[in-house]
Tab-separated table of C-alpha atoms in Angstrom:
chain	number	residue	atom	x	y	z
A	250	MET	CA	35.462	28.854	2.289
A	251	GLU	CA	32.187	26.914	3.487
A	252	PRO	CA	32.813	23.296	4.459
A	253	ASP	CA	32.277	20.702	1.823
A	254	LEU	CA	30.802	17.185	2.230
A	255	PHE	CA	34.152	16.196	3.580
A	256	THR	CA	36.505	18.843	5.762
A	257	ALA	CA	39.812	19.480	4.509
A	258	ALA	CA	41.379	17.523	7.001
A	259	ALA	CA	39.588	14.239	6.071
A	260	GLU	CA	40.459	14.653	2.465
A	261	ASP	CA	44.189	15.245	3.329
A	262	ARG	CA	44.257	12.169	5.246
A	263	GLN	CA	42.333	10.023	2.766
A	264	GLU	CA	44.957	11.273	0.415
A	265	LYS	CA	47.957	10.150	2.513
A	266	ASP	CA	46.269	6.992	3.900
A	267	PRO	CA	43.300	5.926	1.541
A	268	ALA	CA	42.758	2.576	3.438
A	269	SER	CA	41.773	4.592	6.643
A	270	SER	CA	38.371	5.628	4.914
A	271	PRO	CA	35.740	2.796	4.289
A	272	LEU	CA	35.265	1.399	1.022
A	273	ALA	CA	32.238	2.991	0.383
A	274	VAL	CA	33.737	6.318	0.760
A	275	ARG	CA	36.696	5.525	-1.301
A	276	MET	CA	34.585	4.278	-3.888
A	277	ARG	CA	32.294	7.117	-3.973
A	278	PRO	CA	31.965	8.708	-7.814
A	279	ARG	CA	34.161	11.500	-8.631
A	280	THR	CA	32.039	12.488	-11.704
A	281	LEU	CA	28.287	12.011	-12.910
A	282	ASP	CA	29.755	9.505	-15.476
A	283	GLU	CA	30.819	7.236	-12.553
A	284	VAL	CA	27.523	6.839	-11.069
A	285	VAL	CA	26.056	3.646	-11.041
A	286	GLY	CA	22.416	3.684	-11.646
A	287	GLN	CA	20.014	6.620	-11.781
A	288	GLN	CA	20.470	6.998	-15.932
A	289	HIS	CA	17.185	8.569	-15.925
A	290	LEU	CA	18.623	11.336	-13.970
A	291	LEU	CA	21.891	11.834	-15.760
A	292	LYS	CA	21.172	12.346	-19.577
A	293	PRO	CA	22.489	15.106	-21.509
A	294	GLY	CA	20.702	18.244	-20.401
A	295	SER	CA	19.240	16.672	-17.364
A	296	PRO	CA	18.973	19.035	-13.999
A	297	LEU	CA	22.074	17.444	-12.538
A	298	ARG	CA	24.254	17.542	-15.456
A	299	ARG	CA	23.342	21.622	-15.403
A	300	LEU	CA	24.152	22.093	-12.131
A	301	VAL	CA	27.946	20.893	-12.818
A	302	GLY	CA	28.038	23.294	-15.840
A	303	GLU	CA	27.218	20.801	-18.483
A	304	GLY	CA	25.094	22.314	-20.946
A	305	ALA	CA	24.923	25.683	-18.890
A	306	GLY	CA	24.258	28.869	-20.424
A	307	GLY	CA	21.591	30.867	-22.206
A	308	PRO	CA	18.411	32.729	-20.422
A	309	ALA	CA	17.588	29.332	-18.087
A	310	GLY	CA	19.652	28.821	-15.334
A	311	ALA	CA	19.913	25.618	-13.075
A	312	SER	CA	17.169	24.486	-11.364
A	313	SER	CA	17.012	23.334	-7.608
A	314	VAL	CA	16.042	19.736	-6.995
A	315	ILE	CA	14.858	17.747	-4.480
A	316	LEU	CA	16.373	14.095	-4.529
A	317	TRP	CA	13.913	11.551	-2.975
A	318	GLY	CA	14.906	7.695	-2.518
A	319	PRO	CA	15.380	5.022	0.111
A	320	PRO	CA	18.901	5.298	1.720
A	321	GLY	CA	21.857	4.060	-0.160
A	322	ILE	CA	21.218	4.692	-3.601
A	323	GLY	CA	22.806	7.949	-4.429
A	324	LYS	CA	21.375	10.673	-3.260
A	325	THR	CA	24.418	12.080	-1.014
A	326	THR	CA	26.635	10.891	-3.684
A	327	LEU	CA	25.217	12.900	-6.552
A	328	ALA	CA	25.379	15.733	-4.409
A	329	TYR	CA	29.170	15.145	-3.955
A	330	VAL	CA	29.665	14.610	-7.435
A	331	VAL	CA	28.344	18.192	-7.860
A	332	SER	CA	30.313	19.565	-5.321
A	333	GLN	CA	33.490	18.040	-6.891
A	334	ALA	CA	32.756	19.141	-10.468
A	335	THR	CA	30.740	22.510	-10.035
A	336	GLN	CA	32.598	25.644	-10.441
A	337	LYS	CA	30.015	27.268	-8.120
A	338	ARG	CA	30.607	27.733	-4.519
A	339	PHE	CA	29.009	24.495	-2.790
A	340	VAL	CA	28.174	24.563	0.945
A	341	GLU	CA	26.642	21.654	2.828
A	342	LEU	CA	24.005	21.361	5.818
A	343	SER	CA	22.302	18.622	7.672
A	344	ALA	CA	18.805	19.171	8.513
A	345	ILE	CA	19.614	17.079	11.443
A	346	THR	CA	22.159	19.724	12.957
A	347	ALA	CA	21.415	23.136	11.390
A	348	GLY	CA	18.466	25.393	11.963
A	349	VAL	CA	17.257	28.808	10.346
A	350	LYS	CA	20.093	30.463	11.890
A	351	GLU	CA	22.612	28.331	9.851
A	352	VAL	CA	20.134	28.768	6.654
A	353	ARG	CA	20.180	32.461	7.025
A	354	ALA	CA	23.980	32.399	7.292
A	355	VAL	CA	24.064	30.431	4.081
A	356	ILE	CA	21.728	32.720	2.180
A	357	GLU	CA	23.744	35.753	3.332
A	358	GLY	CA	26.415	34.383	2.402
A	359	ALA	CA	25.161	33.491	-1.265
A	360	ARG	CA	24.093	37.116	-1.547
A	361	ARG	CA	27.364	38.443	-0.818
A	362	ALA	CA	29.206	35.986	-3.257
A	363	ALA	CA	26.805	36.550	-5.835
A	364	GLY	CA	27.165	40.795	-5.380
A	365	GLY	CA	30.703	40.633	-4.978
A	366	TYR	CA	32.199	37.909	-6.890
A	367	GLY	CA	29.638	37.103	-9.379
A	368	LYS	CA	29.760	33.246	-7.956
A	369	GLU	CA	26.557	31.245	-7.735
A	370	THR	CA	26.092	29.368	-4.494
A	371	VAL	CA	24.823	25.473	-4.553
A	372	LEU	CA	23.216	24.389	-1.389
A	373	PHE	CA	22.882	20.675	-0.454
A	374	LEU	CA	20.674	20.296	2.349
A	375	ASP	CA	20.393	16.558	3.492
A	376	GLU	CA	17.516	14.918	5.456
A	377	ILE	CA	15.265	18.208	4.892
A	378	HIS	CA	12.144	16.286	5.876
A	379	ARG	CA	13.554	16.888	9.343
A	380	PHE	CA	13.215	20.264	8.955
A	381	SER	CA	9.996	21.967	10.479
A	382	LYS	CA	7.645	23.867	8.118
A	383	ALA	CA	9.171	27.091	9.644
A	384	GLN	CA	12.379	26.204	8.929
A	385	GLN	CA	11.536	25.046	5.109
A	386	ASP	CA	9.814	28.367	4.853
A	387	SER	CA	13.302	30.107	5.753
A	388	LEU	CA	14.218	28.788	2.456
A	389	LEU	CA	11.773	30.066	0.230
A	390	PRO	CA	13.250	33.435	-0.743
A	391	ALA	CA	16.748	32.270	-1.612
A	392	VAL	CA	15.219	29.672	-3.835
A	393	GLU	CA	12.755	31.859	-5.412
A	394	ASN	CA	15.150	34.701	-6.046
A	395	ARG	CA	17.971	32.172	-7.116
A	396	TRP	CA	19.973	33.481	-4.514
A	397	VAL	CA	20.873	29.856	-4.049
A	398	THR	CA	20.612	26.594	-6.170
A	399	LEU	CA	19.123	23.748	-3.555
A	400	ILE	CA	19.900	20.547	-3.824
A	401	ALA	CA	17.861	18.627	-1.169
A	402	ALA	CA	17.569	15.074	-0.659
A	403	THR	CA	15.151	13.159	1.577
A	404	THR	CA	14.243	9.493	2.165
A	405	GLU	CA	10.616	10.360	2.708
A	406	ASN	CA	7.547	11.314	0.570
A	407	PRO	CA	8.131	14.938	0.010
A	408	TYR	CA	4.325	15.163	-0.783
A	409	PHE	CA	4.187	14.763	2.882
A	410	SER	CA	7.093	16.031	4.258
A	411	ILE	CA	7.752	19.145	2.286
A	412	ILE	CA	5.953	22.316	2.147
A	413	SER	CA	4.168	22.885	-1.215
A	414	PRO	CA	5.656	26.197	-1.883
A	415	LEU	CA	8.974	24.408	-1.823
A	416	LEU	CA	8.092	21.494	-3.750
A	417	SER	CA	6.629	23.989	-6.395
A	418	ARG	CA	10.005	26.048	-6.975
A	419	SER	CA	11.930	22.857	-7.271
A	420	LEU	CA	12.298	19.751	-9.839
A	421	LEU	CA	11.364	16.535	-7.908
A	422	LEU	CA	13.869	13.551	-8.858
A	423	THR	CA	13.082	10.140	-7.944
A	424	LEU	CA	15.878	7.689	-7.591
A	425	GLU	CA	15.401	4.265	-8.592
A	426	PRO	CA	16.279	1.673	-6.434
A	427	LEU	CA	19.727	0.239	-7.506
A	428	THR	CA	19.762	-3.022	-9.515
A	429	ASP	CA	21.476	-6.118	-8.851
A	430	GLU	CA	23.369	-5.421	-11.978
A	431	ASP	CA	24.201	-1.746	-10.773
A	432	LEU	CA	25.733	-3.375	-7.273
A	433	SER	CA	27.483	-6.126	-9.236
A	434	ALA	CA	29.116	-3.551	-11.268
A	435	LEU	CA	29.950	-1.621	-8.320
A	436	MET	CA	31.265	-4.222	-6.286
A	437	ARG	CA	33.589	-5.345	-9.453
A	438	ARG	CA	34.876	-2.014	-9.307
A	439	ALA	CA	35.802	-2.089	-6.039
A	440	LEU	CA	37.527	-5.294	-6.231
A	441	ALA	CA	39.741	-4.244	-9.002
A	442	GLU	CA	40.467	-0.432	-8.422
A	443	GLU	CA	43.573	0.753	-6.539
A	444	ARG	CA	41.411	3.040	-4.384
A	445	GLY	CA	39.295	-0.117	-3.624
A	446	LEU	CA	40.599	-3.307	-2.715
A	447	GLY	CA	43.214	-3.414	-5.759
A	448	GLY	CA	42.794	-7.131	-6.748
A	449	ALA	CA	43.721	-8.356	-3.249
A	450	VAL	CA	40.860	-10.952	-3.481
A	451	THR	CA	38.343	-12.161	-5.975
A	452	LEU	CA	34.680	-13.157	-5.413
A	453	PRO	CA	33.091	-16.261	-6.690
A	454	ALA	CA	29.360	-16.250	-8.150
A	455	ASP	CA	27.554	-17.830	-5.046
A	456	ALA	CA	29.090	-15.124	-2.679
A	457	GLU	CA	28.420	-11.958	-5.082
A	458	ALA	CA	24.864	-13.635	-4.868
A	459	HIS	CA	24.642	-13.649	-1.099
A	460	LEU	CA	26.135	-10.101	-0.736
A	461	LEU	CA	23.446	-9.193	-3.168
A	462	ARG	CA	20.938	-10.653	-1.123
A	463	ILE	CA	22.415	-8.875	2.306
A	464	ALA	CA	22.592	-5.398	0.204
A	465	GLY	CA	19.126	-5.275	-0.528
A	466	GLY	CA	19.478	-2.426	-3.100
A	467	ASP	CA	21.801	-0.528	-1.043
A	468	ALA	CA	25.170	0.356	-2.485
A	469	ARG	CA	26.555	1.655	0.977
A	470	ARG	CA	25.544	-1.909	2.570
A	471	ALA	CA	26.976	-3.906	-0.492
A	472	LEU	CA	30.301	-2.063	-0.135
A	473	THR	CA	30.219	-2.351	3.514
A	474	ALA	CA	29.599	-5.906	3.457
A	475	LEU	CA	32.189	-6.340	0.605
A	476	GLU	CA	34.918	-4.943	2.718
A	477	ALA	CA	34.174	-6.927	5.560
A	478	GLY	CA	34.105	-10.264	3.755
A	479	ALA	CA	37.726	-8.855	2.171
A	480	GLY	CA	38.764	-8.322	5.532
A	481	SER	CA	38.102	-11.666	6.616
A	482	ALA	CA	39.382	-13.456	3.594
A	483	ILE	CA	42.670	-11.552	4.005
A	484	ALA	CA	43.241	-12.127	7.516
A	485	LYS	CA	42.973	-15.761	7.087
A	486	GLY	CA	45.528	-15.551	3.877
A	487	GLU	CA	42.717	-16.424	1.423
A	488	ALA	CA	42.856	-14.889	-2.103
A	489	GLU	CA	39.167	-15.498	-2.584
A	490	ILE	CA	36.067	-14.083	-0.596
A	491	THR	CA	33.968	-17.568	-0.072
A	492	LEU	CA	30.563	-18.012	0.884
A	493	GLU	CA	31.375	-19.326	4.328
A	494	THR	CA	33.855	-16.292	4.781
A	495	VAL	CA	30.961	-13.733	3.491
A	496	GLU	CA	28.412	-15.615	6.185
A	497	GLU	CA	30.865	-15.564	9.105
A	498	ALA	CA	31.432	-11.879	8.529
A	499	VAL	CA	28.207	-10.616	8.071
A	500	ASP	CA	25.613	-11.835	9.994
A	501	ARG	CA	22.432	-11.102	8.381
A	502	ALA	CA	20.809	-8.587	5.973
A	503	ALA	CA	19.424	-5.352	7.275
A	504	VAL	CA	15.654	-5.313	6.202
A	505	ARG	CA	14.849	-2.057	4.075
A	506	TYR	CA	12.089	-0.655	6.423
A	507	ASP	CA	11.635	2.681	8.001
A	508	ARG	CA	9.190	2.442	10.812
A	509	ASP	CA	9.137	6.247	10.867
A	510	GLY	CA	8.841	6.819	7.045
A	511	ASP	CA	7.005	5.935	3.827
A	512	GLN	CA	7.988	2.228	4.013
A	513	HIS	CA	6.075	1.700	7.282
A	514	TYR	CA	2.825	2.547	5.456
A	515	ASP	CA	4.051	0.760	1.837
A	516	VAL	CA	4.811	-2.410	3.742
A	517	ALA	CA	1.790	-2.241	5.812
A	518	SER	CA	-0.399	-1.573	2.518
A	519	ALA	CA	1.385	-4.473	1.038
A	520	LEU	CA	0.843	-7.042	3.218
A	521	ILE	CA	-2.892	-6.076	3.566
A	522	LYS	CA	-3.069	-6.350	-0.230
A	523	SER	CA	-1.497	-9.725	-0.299
A	524	ILE	CA	-3.916	-10.828	2.226
A	525	ARG	CA	-6.717	-9.573	0.195
A	526	GLY	CA	-5.106	-11.159	-3.112
A	527	SER	CA	-5.019	-14.593	-0.874
A	528	ASP	CA	-1.040	-14.665	-1.704
A	529	VAL	CA	-0.354	-16.265	1.716
A	530	ASP	CA	3.608	-16.307	0.954
A	531	ALA	CA	3.685	-12.910	0.078
A	532	ALA	CA	1.739	-11.823	3.007
A	533	LEU	CA	4.127	-13.776	5.075
A	534	HIS	CA	7.086	-12.041	3.548
A	535	TYR	CA	5.809	-8.690	4.333
A	536	LEU	CA	4.795	-9.726	8.066
A	537	ALA	CA	8.378	-10.767	8.378
A	538	ARG	CA	9.612	-7.578	7.314
A	539	MET	CA	7.703	-5.606	9.478
A	540	ILE	CA	8.604	-8.126	12.765
A	541	ASP	CA	12.186	-7.867	11.814
A	542	ALA	CA	12.358	-4.046	11.930
A	543	GLY	CA	10.689	-4.280	15.248
A	544	GLU	CA	7.493	-2.932	14.081
A	545	ASP	CA	4.852	-2.526	17.145
A	546	PRO	CA	2.953	-6.006	16.878
A	547	ARG	CA	0.040	-4.175	18.143
A	548	PHE	CA	-0.143	-2.075	14.949
A	549	ILE	CA	0.089	-5.143	12.787
A	550	ALA	CA	-2.769	-6.793	14.780
A	551	ARG	CA	-4.891	-3.710	14.152
A	552	ARG	CA	-4.146	-4.046	10.609
A	553	LEU	CA	-5.269	-7.632	10.412
A	554	MET	CA	-8.689	-6.706	12.389
A	555	ILE	CA	-9.652	-4.198	9.557
A	556	SER	CA	-8.704	-6.545	6.905
A	557	ALA	CA	-10.753	-9.267	8.619
A	558	SER	CA	-14.186	-7.484	8.160
A	559	GLU	CA	-12.587	-5.299	4.988
A	560	ASP	CA	-11.827	-8.120	2.890
A	561	ILE	CA	-12.899	-11.474	4.251
A	562	GLY	CA	-16.225	-10.417	6.348
A	563	LEU	CA	-19.376	-13.030	6.210
A	564	ALA	CA	-17.292	-15.021	3.630
A	565	ASP	CA	-15.573	-16.607	6.813
A	566	PRO	CA	-17.315	-15.289	10.140
A	567	THR	CA	-14.439	-16.936	11.817
A	568	ALA	CA	-11.745	-14.206	10.435
A	569	LEU	CA	-12.597	-11.702	12.811
A	570	PRO	CA	-12.733	-13.686	15.867
A	571	ILE	CA	-9.194	-15.057	15.142
A	572	ALA	CA	-7.784	-11.384	14.228
A	573	VAL	CA	-9.326	-10.180	17.697
A	574	ALA	CA	-7.663	-13.201	19.539
A	575	ALA	CA	-4.502	-12.395	17.849
A	576	ALA	CA	-4.749	-8.978	18.977
A	577	GLN	CA	-5.520	-9.543	22.377
A	578	ALA	CA	-2.659	-12.170	22.582
A	579	VAL	CA	-0.110	-10.314	21.083
A	580	ALA	CA	-0.958	-7.225	23.678
A	581	MET	CA	-0.229	-9.918	26.684
A	582	ILE	CA	2.905	-11.616	25.397
A	583	GLY	CA	4.640	-9.097	22.957
A	584	PHE	CA	7.862	-10.304	20.753
A	585	PRO	CA	9.207	-12.706	20.069
A	586	GLU	CA	6.387	-15.000	20.876
A	587	ALA	CA	3.721	-12.537	19.011
A	588	ALA	CA	5.213	-13.645	15.791
A	589	LEU	CA	3.797	-17.190	15.781
A	590	THR	CA	0.259	-15.475	16.767
A	591	LEU	CA	0.541	-12.667	14.059
A	592	SER	CA	1.983	-15.742	11.369
A	593	HIS	CA	-1.397	-17.875	12.504
A	594	ALA	CA	-3.768	-15.010	11.973
A	595	THR	CA	-1.929	-13.634	8.780
A	596	ILE	CA	-2.196	-17.132	7.500
A	597	ALA	CA	-5.930	-17.786	8.188
A	598	LEU	CA	-6.703	-14.486	6.713
A	599	ALA	CA	-4.767	-14.879	3.652
A	600	LEU	CA	-6.405	-18.411	3.006
A	601	ALA	CA	-9.874	-17.438	3.932
A	602	PRO	CA	-12.669	-16.958	1.231
A	603	LYS	CA	-12.981	-13.272	0.419
A	604	SER	CA	-15.939	-10.748	0.361
A	605	ASN	CA	-16.233	-7.326	0.507
A	606	THR	CA	-19.723	-6.696	1.055
A	607	ALA	CA	-19.887	-5.676	4.811
A	608	THR	CA	-17.172	-2.633	3.163
A	609	THR	CA	-19.550	-1.722	0.208
A	610	ALA	CA	-22.673	-1.858	2.270
A	611	ILE	CA	-21.742	0.254	4.707
A	612	GLY	CA	-20.137	2.785	2.306
A	613	ALA	CA	-23.548	2.668	0.204
A	614	ALA	CA	-25.702	3.538	3.463
A	615	LEU	CA	-22.953	6.416	4.375
A	616	ALA	CA	-23.094	7.651	0.805
A	617	ASP	CA	-26.808	7.951	1.217
A	618	VAL	CA	-26.929	9.445	4.608
A	619	ARG	CA	-24.194	12.006	3.639
A	620	ALA	CA	-26.163	13.015	0.426
A	621	GLY	CA	-29.217	13.920	2.734
A	622	LEU	CA	-31.338	10.719	2.020
A	623	ALA	CA	-31.912	10.010	5.808
A	624	GLY	CA	-36.044	10.893	6.363
A	625	THR	CA	-37.729	10.458	9.795
A	626	VAL	CA	-37.964	7.331	11.710
A	627	PRO	CA	-41.253	5.532	10.886
A	628	PRO	CA	-43.786	6.255	14.118
A	629	HIS	CA	-44.431	2.667	15.003
A	630	LEU	CA	-40.594	1.997	15.341
A	631	ARG	CA	-40.041	5.491	17.497
A	632	ASP	CA	-39.241	5.160	21.568
A	633	GLY	CA	-42.579	4.707	23.036
A	634	HIS	CA	-41.439	4.110	26.841
A	635	TYR	CA	-41.996	7.788	28.014
A	636	LYS	CA	-45.395	9.294	29.426
A	637	GLY	CA	-47.260	10.671	26.460
A	638	ALA	CA	-45.135	8.683	23.505
A	639	ALA	CA	-48.791	6.872	22.850
A	640	LYS	CA	-50.562	10.165	22.099
A	641	LEU	CA	-48.036	11.091	19.734
A	642	GLY	CA	-48.478	7.757	18.204
A	643	HIS	CA	-44.893	6.623	18.932
A	644	ALA	CA	-44.729	2.648	19.019
A	645	GLN	CA	-48.134	2.195	17.990
A	646	GLY	CA	-48.750	-0.700	15.356
A	647	TYR	CA	-45.252	-2.164	16.306
A	648	VAL	CA	-45.328	-6.173	15.497
A	649	TYR	CA	-43.084	-7.940	18.025
A	650	PRO	CA	-41.391	-10.363	15.746
A	651	HIS	CA	-40.913	-12.899	18.516
A	652	ASP	CA	-44.801	-13.042	18.330
A	653	VAL	CA	-45.010	-14.183	14.837
A	654	PRO	CA	-43.981	-17.437	13.070
A	655	GLY	CA	-40.430	-17.448	12.084
A	656	ALA	CA	-39.724	-14.094	14.031
A	657	ILE	CA	-39.911	-11.918	10.993
A	658	ALA	CA	-42.621	-9.171	10.961
A	659	ALA	CA	-43.801	-7.884	7.688
A	660	GLN	CA	-43.580	-4.141	8.549
A	661	GLN	CA	-41.591	-1.236	7.056
A	662	TYR	CA	-38.475	-0.716	8.986
A	663	ALA	CA	-36.642	1.764	6.872
A	664	PRO	CA	-37.953	5.684	6.587
A	665	ASP	CA	-40.038	6.156	3.448
A	666	GLU	CA	-37.326	7.981	1.571
A	667	LEU	CA	-35.199	4.375	1.500
A	668	HIS	CA	-37.900	2.009	1.526
A	669	GLY	CA	-37.141	-1.155	-0.314
A	670	LYS	CA	-33.355	0.396	-0.589
A	671	ARG	CA	-30.742	-2.493	-0.961
A	672	TYR	CA	-27.132	-2.012	0.576
A	673	TYR	CA	-26.335	-5.335	1.275
A	674	GLU	CA	-25.439	-7.679	-1.783
A	675	PRO	CA	-23.902	-10.806	-0.624
A	676	THR	CA	-21.746	-13.084	-2.556
A	677	ARG	CA	-21.882	-17.053	-2.762
A	678	TYR	CA	-18.272	-17.190	-1.714
A	679	GLY	CA	-17.459	-19.430	1.549
A	680	ALA	CA	-20.099	-19.129	4.281
A	681	GLU	CA	-21.589	-16.030	2.724
A	682	ALA	CA	-23.595	-18.162	0.298
A	683	ARG	CA	-25.702	-19.222	3.314
A	684	TYR	CA	-26.383	-15.246	4.078
A	685	ALA	CA	-27.169	-15.016	0.197
A	686	ASP	CA	-29.768	-17.372	0.515
A	687	VAL	CA	-31.325	-16.022	3.759
A	688	VAL	CA	-31.420	-12.532	2.785
A	689	GLU	CA	-33.609	-12.774	0.029
A	690	LYS	CA	-36.262	-15.102	2.118
A	691	VAL	CA	-36.202	-12.125	4.742
A	692	ARG	CA	-36.716	-9.525	2.344
A	693	GLU	CA	-39.359	-11.429	0.380
A	694	ARG	CA	-41.044	-11.725	4.179
A	695	LEU	CA	-40.704	-7.947	4.626
A	696	ARG	CA	-41.857	-6.948	1.254
A	697	GLY	CA	-45.322	-6.883	1.961
A	698	ALA	CA	-45.112	-3.677	4.286
A	699	GLY	CA	-45.722	-0.385	2.343
A	700	PRO	CA	-44.922	3.152	3.225
A	701	SER	CA	-45.553	3.994	6.649
A	702	SER	CA	-48.044	6.646	5.852
A	703	SER	CA	-50.243	3.777	5.153
A	704	GLY	CA	-49.654	2.057	8.338
A	705	PRO	CA	-47.471	-1.266	8.877
A	706	ALA	CA	-48.488	-4.409	7.613
A	707	GLY	CA	-48.964	-7.021	10.223
A	708	VAL	CA	-48.865	-10.699	9.489
């Protein structure tokens, strides 16, 4: 019999002394009906219910599934429930410690069990995103031929971390973050049930609200904090877990943010979009999450420099210098003081007038170039500094702008194919209103120049 999610020794110890296990372990659901949240995955006929034998039968067997979601919302719990409820052979592996050798051993055992005893095997593979492409490839024959039914858990976006052939052979089930109502129900159950705290303490509303803030949607964190608060209250001889007791027992909330996973990009994206939307408070929230998680301040500063040109541009020409100065400062001072500089820059960028014309202008110009609209450089603009250039007509007829009033010479600069093409379309937001006036006057001065084939026009 392969090892289950918990070894036989651990289970025996838990039965003899339930309090020896953490509250989060003791309160782990024993059936699918006890699972809190994820009801969209637990409807009759769902893949998970079919895995435990509910509604099984007929020509369609149970499908392999990939469970995707952040930590603490029930991926391992669902696998544990399946292991307890299914009549199938259940094997657990962790991608952190297992390799191809262990996977092949499980597959061979599954084939023997199916051939010798007619018993199907369910393989739970935790942290599958830690497997390399070659390691994931080793699962394909077993999944495709249903030698095993795979339950794989991942906290990272499977479209980036799991190979396409394995994705196509499995059902992707996305777990939703637990709501405050879900966590409240879970904590009330833990307070009341004998396998939990058995009614030893009560939890007033203000303390519960603080625990929910601490949990941040993570059931494991909620129960761990509740257990710490309950232990502190019992030690003081109190029958109630007060807000003060919770604050004493739990220092602060651990922010949900993985610098190496999806949320690294999601939170960074939310920061930039909040700046773009001029919501300074939301921008500071996401900045704080990145700082508290230990994000590299240089990464944050780079994103701010991009934002300054992408979303603000000439509407506030000081935005880019502020962002560049912030990047230079954080490189020199580091955390914790760099938090002040990043806050300074974030506030300035969020409240600056917005214009994306620098982004759209270069985008349109690049699109034309990539479409083949390049053309030759007009002869009068070509390099005339080498011997023989004049004989080729290079630089002949070029009007030096500083020699004419206003320093704008009415001559053609773009290739013939693009003469008169407009890429920059300024807004009238902030300081860019000045550029909107200037660019029209400049274009009017330049407009007198015809195609280069007729020769450049002077002033």
